[in-house]
JSON list of C-alpha atoms in Angstrom, two decimals:
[
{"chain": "A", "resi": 1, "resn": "UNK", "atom": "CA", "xyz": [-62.15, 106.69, 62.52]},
{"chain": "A", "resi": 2, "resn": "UNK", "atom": "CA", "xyz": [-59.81, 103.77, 61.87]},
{"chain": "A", "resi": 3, "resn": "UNK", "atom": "CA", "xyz": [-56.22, 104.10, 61.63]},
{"chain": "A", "resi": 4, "resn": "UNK", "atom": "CA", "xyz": [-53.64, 101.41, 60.46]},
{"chain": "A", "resi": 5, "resn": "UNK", "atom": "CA", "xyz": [-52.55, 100.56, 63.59]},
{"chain": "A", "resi": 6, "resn": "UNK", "atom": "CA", "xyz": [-55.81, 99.20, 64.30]},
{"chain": "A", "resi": 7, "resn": "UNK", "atom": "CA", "xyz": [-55.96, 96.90, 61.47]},
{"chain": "A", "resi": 8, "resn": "UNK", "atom": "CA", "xyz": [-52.86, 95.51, 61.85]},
{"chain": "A", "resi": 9, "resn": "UNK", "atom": "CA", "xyz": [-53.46, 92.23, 63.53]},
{"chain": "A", "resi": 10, "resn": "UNK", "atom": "CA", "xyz": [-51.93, 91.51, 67.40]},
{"chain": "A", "resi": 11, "resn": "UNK", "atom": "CA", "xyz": [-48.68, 90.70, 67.62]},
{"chain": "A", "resi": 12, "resn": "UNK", "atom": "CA", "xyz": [-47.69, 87.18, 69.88]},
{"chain": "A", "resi": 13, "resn": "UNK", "atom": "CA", "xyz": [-44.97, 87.48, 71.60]},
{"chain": "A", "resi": 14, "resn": "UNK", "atom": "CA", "xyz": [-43.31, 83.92, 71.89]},
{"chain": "A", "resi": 15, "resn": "UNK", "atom": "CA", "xyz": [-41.75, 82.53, 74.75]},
{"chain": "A", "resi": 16, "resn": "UNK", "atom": "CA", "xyz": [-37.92, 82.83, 75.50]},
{"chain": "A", "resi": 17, "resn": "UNK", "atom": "CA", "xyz": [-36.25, 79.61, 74.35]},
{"chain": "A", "resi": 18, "resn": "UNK", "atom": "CA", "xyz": [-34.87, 77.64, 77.17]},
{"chain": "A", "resi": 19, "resn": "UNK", "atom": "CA", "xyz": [-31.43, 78.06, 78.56]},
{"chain": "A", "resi": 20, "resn": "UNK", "atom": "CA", "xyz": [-29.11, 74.91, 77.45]},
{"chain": "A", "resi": 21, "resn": "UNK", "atom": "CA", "xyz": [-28.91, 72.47, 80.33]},
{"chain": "A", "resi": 22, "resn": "UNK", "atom": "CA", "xyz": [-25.64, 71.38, 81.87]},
{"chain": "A", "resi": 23, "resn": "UNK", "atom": "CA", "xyz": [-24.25, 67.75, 80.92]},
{"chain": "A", "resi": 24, "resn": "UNK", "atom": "CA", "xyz": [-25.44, 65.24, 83.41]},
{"chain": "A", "resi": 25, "resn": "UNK", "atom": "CA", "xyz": [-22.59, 63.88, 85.55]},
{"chain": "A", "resi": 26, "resn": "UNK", "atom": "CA", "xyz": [-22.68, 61.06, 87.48]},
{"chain": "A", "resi": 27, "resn": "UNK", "atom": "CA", "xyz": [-23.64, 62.00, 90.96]},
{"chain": "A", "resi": 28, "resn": "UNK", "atom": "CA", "xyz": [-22.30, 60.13, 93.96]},
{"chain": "A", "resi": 29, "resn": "UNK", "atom": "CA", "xyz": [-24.28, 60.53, 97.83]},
{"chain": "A", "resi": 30, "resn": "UNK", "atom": "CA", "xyz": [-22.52, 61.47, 100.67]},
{"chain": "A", "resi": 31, "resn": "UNK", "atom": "CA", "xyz": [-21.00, 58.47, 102.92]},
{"chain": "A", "resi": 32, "resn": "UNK", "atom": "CA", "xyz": [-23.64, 59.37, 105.75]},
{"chain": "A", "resi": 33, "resn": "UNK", "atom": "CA", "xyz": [-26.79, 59.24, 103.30]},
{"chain": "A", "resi": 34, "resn": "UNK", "atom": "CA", "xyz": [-25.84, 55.46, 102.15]},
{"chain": "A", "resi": 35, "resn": "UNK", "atom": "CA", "xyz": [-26.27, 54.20, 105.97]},
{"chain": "A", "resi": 36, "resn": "UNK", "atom": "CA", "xyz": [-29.36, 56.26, 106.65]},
{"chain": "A", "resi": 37, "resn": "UNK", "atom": "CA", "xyz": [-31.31, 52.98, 107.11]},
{"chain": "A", "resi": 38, "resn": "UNK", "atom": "CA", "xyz": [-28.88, 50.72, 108.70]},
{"chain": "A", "resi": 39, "resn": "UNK", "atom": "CA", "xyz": [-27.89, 53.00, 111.73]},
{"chain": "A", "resi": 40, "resn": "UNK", "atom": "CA", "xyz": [-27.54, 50.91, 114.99]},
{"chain": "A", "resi": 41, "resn": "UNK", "atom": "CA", "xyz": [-29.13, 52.70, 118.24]},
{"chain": "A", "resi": 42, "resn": "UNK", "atom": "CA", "xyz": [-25.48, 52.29, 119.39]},
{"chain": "A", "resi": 43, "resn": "UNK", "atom": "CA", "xyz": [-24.23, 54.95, 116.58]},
{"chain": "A", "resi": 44, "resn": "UNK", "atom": "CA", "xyz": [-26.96, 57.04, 117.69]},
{"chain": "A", "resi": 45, "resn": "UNK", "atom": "CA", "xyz": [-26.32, 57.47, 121.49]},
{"chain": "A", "resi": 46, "resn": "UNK", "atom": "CA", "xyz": [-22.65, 57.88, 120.58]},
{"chain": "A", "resi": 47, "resn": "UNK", "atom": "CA", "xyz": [-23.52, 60.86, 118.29]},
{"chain": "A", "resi": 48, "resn": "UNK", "atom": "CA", "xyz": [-25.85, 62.53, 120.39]},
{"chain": "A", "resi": 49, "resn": "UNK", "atom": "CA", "xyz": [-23.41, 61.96, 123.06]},
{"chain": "A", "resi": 50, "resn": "UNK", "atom": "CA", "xyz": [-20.45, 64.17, 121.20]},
{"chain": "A", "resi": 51, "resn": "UNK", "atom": "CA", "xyz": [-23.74, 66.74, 119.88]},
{"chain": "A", "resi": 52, "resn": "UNK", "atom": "CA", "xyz": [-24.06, 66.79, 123.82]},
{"chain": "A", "resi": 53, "resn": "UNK", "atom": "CA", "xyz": [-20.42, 67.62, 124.74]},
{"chain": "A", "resi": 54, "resn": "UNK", "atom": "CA", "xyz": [-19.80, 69.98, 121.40]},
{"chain": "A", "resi": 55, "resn": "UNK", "atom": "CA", "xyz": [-22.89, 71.83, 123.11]},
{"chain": "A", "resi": 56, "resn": "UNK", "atom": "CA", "xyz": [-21.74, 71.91, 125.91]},
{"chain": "A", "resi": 57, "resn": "UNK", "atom": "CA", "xyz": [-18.20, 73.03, 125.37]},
{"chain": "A", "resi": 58, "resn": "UNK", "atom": "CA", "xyz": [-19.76, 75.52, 122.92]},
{"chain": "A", "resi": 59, "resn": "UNK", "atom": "CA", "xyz": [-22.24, 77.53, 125.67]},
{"chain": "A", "resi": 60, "resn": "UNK", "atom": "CA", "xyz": [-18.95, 76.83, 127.65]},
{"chain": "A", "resi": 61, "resn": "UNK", "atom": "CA", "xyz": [-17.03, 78.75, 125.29]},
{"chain": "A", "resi": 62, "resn": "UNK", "atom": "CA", "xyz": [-19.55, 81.65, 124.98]},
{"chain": "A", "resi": 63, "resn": "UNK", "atom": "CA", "xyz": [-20.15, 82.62, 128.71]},
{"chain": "A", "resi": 64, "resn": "UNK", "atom": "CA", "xyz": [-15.91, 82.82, 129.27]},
{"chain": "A", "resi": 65, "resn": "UNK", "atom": "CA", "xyz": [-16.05, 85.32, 125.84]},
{"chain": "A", "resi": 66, "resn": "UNK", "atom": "CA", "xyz": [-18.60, 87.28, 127.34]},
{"chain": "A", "resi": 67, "resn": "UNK", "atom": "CA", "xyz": [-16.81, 87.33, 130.69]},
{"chain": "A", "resi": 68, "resn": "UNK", "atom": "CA", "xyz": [-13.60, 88.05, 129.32]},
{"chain": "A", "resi": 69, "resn": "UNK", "atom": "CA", "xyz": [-14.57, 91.18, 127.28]},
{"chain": "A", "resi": 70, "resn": "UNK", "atom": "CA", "xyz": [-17.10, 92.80, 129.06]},
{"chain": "A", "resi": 71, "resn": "UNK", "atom": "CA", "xyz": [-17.05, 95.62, 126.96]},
{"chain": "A", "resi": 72, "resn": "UNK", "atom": "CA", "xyz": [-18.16, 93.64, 124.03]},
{"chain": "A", "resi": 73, "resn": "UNK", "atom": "CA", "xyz": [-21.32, 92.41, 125.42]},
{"chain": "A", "resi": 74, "resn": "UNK", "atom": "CA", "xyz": [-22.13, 95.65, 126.63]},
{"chain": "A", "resi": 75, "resn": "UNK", "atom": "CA", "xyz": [-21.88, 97.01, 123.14]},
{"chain": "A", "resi": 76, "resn": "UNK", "atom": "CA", "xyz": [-23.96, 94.29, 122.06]},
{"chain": "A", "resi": 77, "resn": "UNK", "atom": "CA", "xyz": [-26.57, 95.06, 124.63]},
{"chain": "A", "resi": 78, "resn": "UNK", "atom": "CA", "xyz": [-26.18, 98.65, 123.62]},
{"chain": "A", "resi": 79, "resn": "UNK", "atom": "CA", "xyz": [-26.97, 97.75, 120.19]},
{"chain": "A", "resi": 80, "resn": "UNK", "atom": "CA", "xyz": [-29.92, 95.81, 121.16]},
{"chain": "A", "resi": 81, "resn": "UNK", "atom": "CA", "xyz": [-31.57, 97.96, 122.81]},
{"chain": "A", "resi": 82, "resn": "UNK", "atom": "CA", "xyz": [-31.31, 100.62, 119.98]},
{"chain": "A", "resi": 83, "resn": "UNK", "atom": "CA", "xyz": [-32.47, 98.28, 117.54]},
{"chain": "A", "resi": 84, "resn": "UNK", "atom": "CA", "xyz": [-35.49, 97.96, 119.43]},
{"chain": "A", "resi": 85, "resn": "UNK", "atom": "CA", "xyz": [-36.28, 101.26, 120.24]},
{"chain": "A", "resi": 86, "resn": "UNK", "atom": "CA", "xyz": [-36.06, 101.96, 116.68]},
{"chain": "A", "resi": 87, "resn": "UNK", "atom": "CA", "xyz": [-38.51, 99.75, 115.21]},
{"chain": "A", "resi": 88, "resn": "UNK", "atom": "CA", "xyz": [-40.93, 100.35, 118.36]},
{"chain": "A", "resi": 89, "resn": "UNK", "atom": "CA", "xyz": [-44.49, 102.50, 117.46]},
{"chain": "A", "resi": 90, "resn": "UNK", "atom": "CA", "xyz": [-45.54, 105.13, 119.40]}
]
């Protein structure tokens, strides 16, 4: 019981051809990469120093939202709470 389709040999199916790659343009690094190595412990403690104030002002900024509009946070806790309800297994 042979039939053509079995003596027809296996077809290989060949690879897709590679998409054309973009011209290479010259790439410049950022300002901040170029002194990686020659940072002075100076430059450091001044930058942690504003990380430490932008923090700051930033948790700052958060509490007065949430005390300001109440009704916000309580939505969010709302929210929460539903969220976790939903995905909890009885």
């Amino acid at each position: 019981m042979s039939s053509e389709s079995d003596q027809q040999p296996a077809r290989v199916r060949e690879p897709a051809p590679d998409p054309p790659t973009p011209p290479v343009t010259e790439v410049t690094a950022h300002p901040a990469e170029d002194r990686q190595g020659d940072v002075t412990p100076e430059e450091v403690r001044e930058r942690l120093r504003r990380r430490a104030i932008f923090l700051r002002e930033l948790a700052e900024a958060r509490e007065l939202r949430r005390r300001v509009t109440p009704h916000r946070s309580r939505r969010a806790r709302i929210h929460a709470a539903l969220r976790r309800r939903t995905f909890r297994l009885n």
